[in-house]
Amino acid sequence: MNKGLKSHIIKSLGTGIRGDGRSLEDYREITIEKGVSSTAEGSARVKIGDTEVIVGVKLSIDKPFSDRPDEGIVMVGTELLAMSSPEFESGPPSIWSIEIARVTDRGIRESKSIDVKALCITPGEKVWLVSVDICTLNDDGNILDAASLGALAALQDVRLPKVEDNLVNYKEKTDEKLPLQKLPIGVTVLKVGNEFIVDPTSEEEKMADSRLTITSMEDGHICAMQKGGDAQITAEDVEKMVELSIKKSAELRRLLE
Amino acid sequence: MKDMVAAVSAGIVDGSVLIDLDYKEEAHEEGGVADIPVAMIPSTGEISLLQMDGVISKENLKKAIAMVKTACIKINEAQKKALKDKYICDVQNCDGDKK
């Protein structure tokens, strides 16, 4: 990235106003639209500014893991479509796409958001397998938060399909929802110079020194964290970043309620 | 090169903050559990890696990071000693692989 532009943006962050007029702790406009796919059991489209992701949830009946015979399975995958950013290429999954899937997965899994025991059909034999697929349509920064928000919205949108003679009839949905117990929201905080910002644009992401994604729940407890970026952060930085993310997650959660 | 990186994992088992969890403590599932691998640059106390799985309050997280900091300084001393021992050795006791 152009060095002059970088120092200019960092200097202007010091005044508390970002390039697009937002304050350091403001998100861009967020829209969440549920039920965008008729073939998925649950789906959502999330836009944060010009960043756009679609999340689809598919359900199937599978064998449980032998060490957890009475628990359903949840899997999260991310597809970074080449059309959504000049930096994404088609082909095998990139490290970045795996990281997005892992961070989103961890938030849902560790918060015990989905009651996996309630997804058991016959212990040791049949359980529901919930596959969450995140697909980017446009990347203008902050794909991580969009993915976490989209995954939850799509999970809320799920209606279980009908099961007839041990076979899933995908053409007919029941009224039954997924057993969602918590809404873990991931908020990524970036450190740029001495400032902390949320919801970065692509440009801001490129100049950030480090980032910390913190997923927190309704009660303010943290259920997942992931640090990224090359620069180190201090223990005081972590405290500030956690504080900010918990505050913002409460705002984002309201959009899902 | 700034320093040697030291790392340790902190965690919550049954509500208490611990560091350097053993297998049994990591596998414990009842009550509140969390696993937090942290890598630090001991001379500055800065964090270069931070991950967390599980459920933790921000107060306990602060406590865990403070404990990691103390442990990383200790680990760093062992690292330095190991490195020195590798190079400084009595000629008579020197093994073939030591230079």
XYZ file of N, CA, C and O in Angstrom, chain A residues 126-196:
284
model
N -27.863 -42.073 14.678
C -28.298 -40.982 13.804
C -28.371 -39.656 14.533
O -28.977 -39.559 15.602
N -27.729 -38.662 13.970
C -27.815 -37.299 14.514
C -27.948 -36.321 13.349
O -27.646 -36.668 12.207
N -28.393 -35.118 13.648
C -28.420 -34.081 12.621
C -27.009 -33.523 12.435
O -26.306 -33.273 13.407
N -26.633 -33.370 11.179
C -25.370 -32.696 10.843
C -25.755 -31.320 10.285
O -26.484 -31.230 9.301
N -25.289 -30.289 10.959
C -25.613 -28.919 10.550
C -24.402 -28.332 9.834
O -23.353 -28.131 10.440
N -24.512 -28.094 8.535
C -23.395 -27.496 7.793
C -23.700 -26.031 7.512
O -24.707 -25.718 6.882
N -22.826 -25.184 8.000
C -22.987 -23.749 7.795
C -21.981 -23.325 6.726
O -20.777 -23.515 6.899
N -22.472 -22.795 5.624
C -21.573 -22.365 4.557
C -21.611 -20.857 4.387
O -22.667 -20.280 4.146
N -20.439 -20.270 4.511
C -20.326 -18.814 4.373
C -19.717 -18.517 3.004
O -18.708 -19.110 2.632
N -20.352 -17.613 2.287
C -19.921 -17.340 0.925
C -19.805 -15.831 0.757
O -20.747 -15.101 1.048
N -18.657 -15.353 0.331
C -18.515 -13.902 0.203
C -18.979 -13.447 -1.181
O -18.716 -14.108 -2.188
N -19.696 -12.333 -1.214
C -20.087 -11.761 -2.500
C -19.241 -10.533 -2.803
O -18.914 -10.254 -3.940
N -18.917 -9.786 -1.767
C -18.072 -8.601 -1.958
C -17.286 -8.335 -0.677
O -17.843 -8.369 0.413
N -15.980 -8.100 -0.827
C -15.147 -7.859 0.347
C -14.694 -6.405 0.387
O -13.831 -6.000 -0.375
N -15.339 -5.632 1.261
C -14.800 -4.300 1.530
C -14.419 -4.225 3.000
O -14.730 -3.260 3.702
N -13.769 -5.272 3.474
C -13.300 -5.293 4.855
C -14.294 -5.908 5.825
O -15.495 -5.939 5.574
N -13.747 -6.414 6.937
C -14.544 -6.961 8.033
C -15.418 -8.162 7.666
O -16.538 -8.290 8.139
N -14.871 -9.037 6.825
C -15.568 -10.270 6.481
C -15.812 -11.105 7.741
O -16.848 -11.760 7.877
N -14.869 -11.058 8.689
C -14.990 -11.863 9.912
C -16.283 -11.581 10.668
O -17.000 -12.500 11.045
N -16.578 -10.298 10.911
C -17.779 -9.954 11.666
C -19.037 -10.250 10.851
O -20.049 -10.701 11.395
N -18.961 -10.008 9.533
C -20.108 -10.283 8.671
C -20.415 -11.776 8.678
O -21.575 -12.189 8.706
N -19.361 -12.603 8.692
C -19.546 -14.059 8.682
C -20.202 -14.523 9.979
O -21.131 -15.346 9.947
N -19.751 -13.988 11.098
C -20.310 -14.395 12.383
C -21.778 -13.989 12.508
O -22.634 -14.770 12.932
N -22.067 -12.768 12.078
C -23.447 -12.267 12.117
C -24.338 -13.071 11.168
O -25.457 -13.459 11.503
N -23.807 -13.343 9.963
C -24.558 -14.085 8.957
C -24.833 -15.514 9.389
O -25.928 -16.051 9.165
N -23.837 -16.143 10.028
C -24.013 -17.525 10.466
C -25.141 -17.612 11.490
O -26.000 -18.487 11.411
N -25.162 -16.672 12.433
C -26.219 -16.690 13.448
C -27.592 -16.430 12.839
O -28.565 -17.096 13.178
N -27.657 -15.445 11.919
C -28.934 -15.122 11.288
C -29.455 -16.324 10.511
O -30.646 -16.654 10.565
N -28.556 -17.029 9.810
C -28.963 -18.196 9.027
C -29.401 -19.331 9.951
O -30.368 -20.037 9.663
N -28.713 -19.496 11.076
C -29.102 -20.542 12.031
C -30.483 -20.237 12.632
O -31.293 -21.136 12.849
N -30.744 -18.936 12.883
C -32.062 -18.549 13.397
C -33.159 -18.844 12.383
O -34.298 -19.116 12.740
N -32.786 -18.778 11.103
C -33.754 -18.935 10.015
C -34.076 -20.411 9.725
O -35.025 -20.705 9.012
N -33.293 -21.325 10.298
C -33.462 -22.752 9.961
C -34.821 -23.286 10.412
O -35.280 -23.018 11.515
N -35.458 -24.026 9.499
C -36.616 -24.840 9.843
C -36.250 -26.265 9.454
O -35.842 -26.506 8.315
N -36.363 -27.183 10.405
C -35.958 -28.563 10.135
C -36.810 -29.183 9.031
O -38.025 -28.970 9.007
N -36.202 -29.953 8.133
C -36.984 -30.616 7.092
C -37.727 -31.817 7.669
O -37.401 -32.304 8.742
N -38.723 -32.275 6.927
C -39.524 -33.420 7.369
C -38.708 -34.707 7.211
O -37.944 -34.848 6.263
N -38.866 -35.621 8.175
C -38.202 -36.925 8.059
C -39.275 -37.990 7.870
O -40.177 -38.118 8.686
N -39.188 -38.698 6.751
C -40.168 -39.761 6.461
C -39.425 -41.066 6.245
O -38.523 -41.144 5.405
N -39.772 -42.086 6.975
C -39.127 -43.416 6.875
C -37.604 -43.284 6.923
O -36.893 -43.843 6.075
N -37.123 -42.523 7.876
C -35.679 -42.343 8.057
C -34.994 -41.578 6.933
O -33.776 -41.528 6.866
N -35.764 -41.022 6.032
C -35.159 -40.233 4.953
C -35.609 -38.784 5.084
O -36.742 -38.507 5.488
N -34.716 -37.886 4.740
C -35.059 -36.467 4.844
C -35.792 -36.040 3.580
O -35.323 -36.274 2.463
N -36.952 -35.452 3.788
C -37.673 -34.889 2.640
C -37.414 -33.381 2.620
O -38.035 -32.614 3.333
N -36.460 -32.985 1.791
C -36.041 -31.578 1.776
C -37.099 -30.650 1.194
O -37.009 -29.443 1.315
N -38.088 -31.241 0.527
C -39.099 -30.388 -0.102
C -40.097 -29.857 0.914
O -40.792 -28.893 0.664
N -40.176 -30.554 2.064
C -41.137 -30.094 3.076
C -40.428 -29.709 4.364
O -39.711 -30.514 4.940
N -40.667 -28.481 4.787
C -40.071 -28.037 6.045
C -41.111 -28.135 7.159
O -42.308 -27.947 6.921
N -40.634 -28.429 8.373
C -41.526 -28.426 9.525
C -41.448 -27.031 10.162
O -40.764 -26.148 9.657
N -42.158 -26.845 11.291
C -42.077 -25.551 11.992
C -40.950 -25.555 13.009
O -40.694 -24.550 13.662
N -40.274 -26.699 13.138
C -39.276 -26.843 14.190
C -38.006 -26.047 13.872
O -37.453 -26.148 12.781
N -37.564 -25.287 14.882
C -36.356 -24.488 14.710
C -35.152 -25.216 15.302
O -35.312 -26.204 16.012
N -33.971 -24.676 15.061
C -32.772 -25.228 15.690
C -32.743 -24.808 17.160
O -33.158 -23.700 17.487
N -32.246 -25.688 18.047
C -32.177 -25.316 19.463
C -31.051 -24.316 19.740
O -29.969 -24.683 20.175
N -31.325 -23.029 19.455
C -30.314 -21.983 19.686
C -30.480 -21.423 21.099
O -31.537 -20.918 21.440
N -29.427 -21.513 21.895
C -29.545 -21.071 23.283
C -28.878 -19.732 23.517
O -29.184 -19.048 24.470
N -27.916 -19.381 22.663
C -27.177 -18.131 22.889
C -26.879 -17.462 21.558
O -26.881 -18.101 20.518
N -26.582 -16.178 21.618
C -26.195 -15.442 20.414
C -24.770 -14.912 20.582
O -24.566 -13.784 21.029
N -23.763 -15.727 20.250
C -22.371 -15.270 20.359
C -22.009 -14.380 19.169
O -22.134 -14.794 18.022
N -21.605 -13.152 19.455
C -21.316 -12.192 18.373
C -19.818 -11.895 18.333
O -19.223 -11.518 19.339
N -19.251 -12.055 17.158
C -17.832 -11.772 16.975
C -17.617 -10.319 16.566
O -18.258 -9.837 15.639
N -16.746 -9.632 17.289
C -16.392 -8.256 16.929
C -14.871 -8.194 16.794
O -14.136 -8.569 17.699
N -14.420 -7.737 15.636
C -12.986 -7.637 15.390
C -12.529 -6.216 15.666
O -13.108 -5.270 15.139
N -11.524 -6.095 16.524
C -10.975 -4.772 16.833
C -9.574 -4.699 16.231
O -8.766 -5.611 16.397
N -9.290 -3.615 15.500
C -7.980 -3.452 14.883
C -7.174 -2.402 15.625
O -7.728 -1.399 16.081
N -5.889 -2.644 15.699
C -5.010 -1.623 16.262
C -4.241 -0.998 15.097
O -3.537 -1.694 14.368
N -4.448 0.303 14.934
C -3.738 1.041 13.892
C -2.988 2.158 14.603
O -3.616 3.033 15.185
N -1.692 2.130 14.574
C -0.921 3.104 15.356
C -1.287 2.926 16.818
O -1.199 1.828 17.347
N -1.785 4.021 17.441
C -2.206 3.909 18.835
C -3.718 3.838 18.977
O -4.246 3.893 20.072
N -4.404 3.756 17.835
C -5.859 3.802 17.877
C -6.473 2.414 17.702
O -5.885 1.539 17.085
N -7.676 2.274 18.254
C -8.434 1.030 18.070
C -9.676 1.330 17.257
O -10.404 2.264 17.561
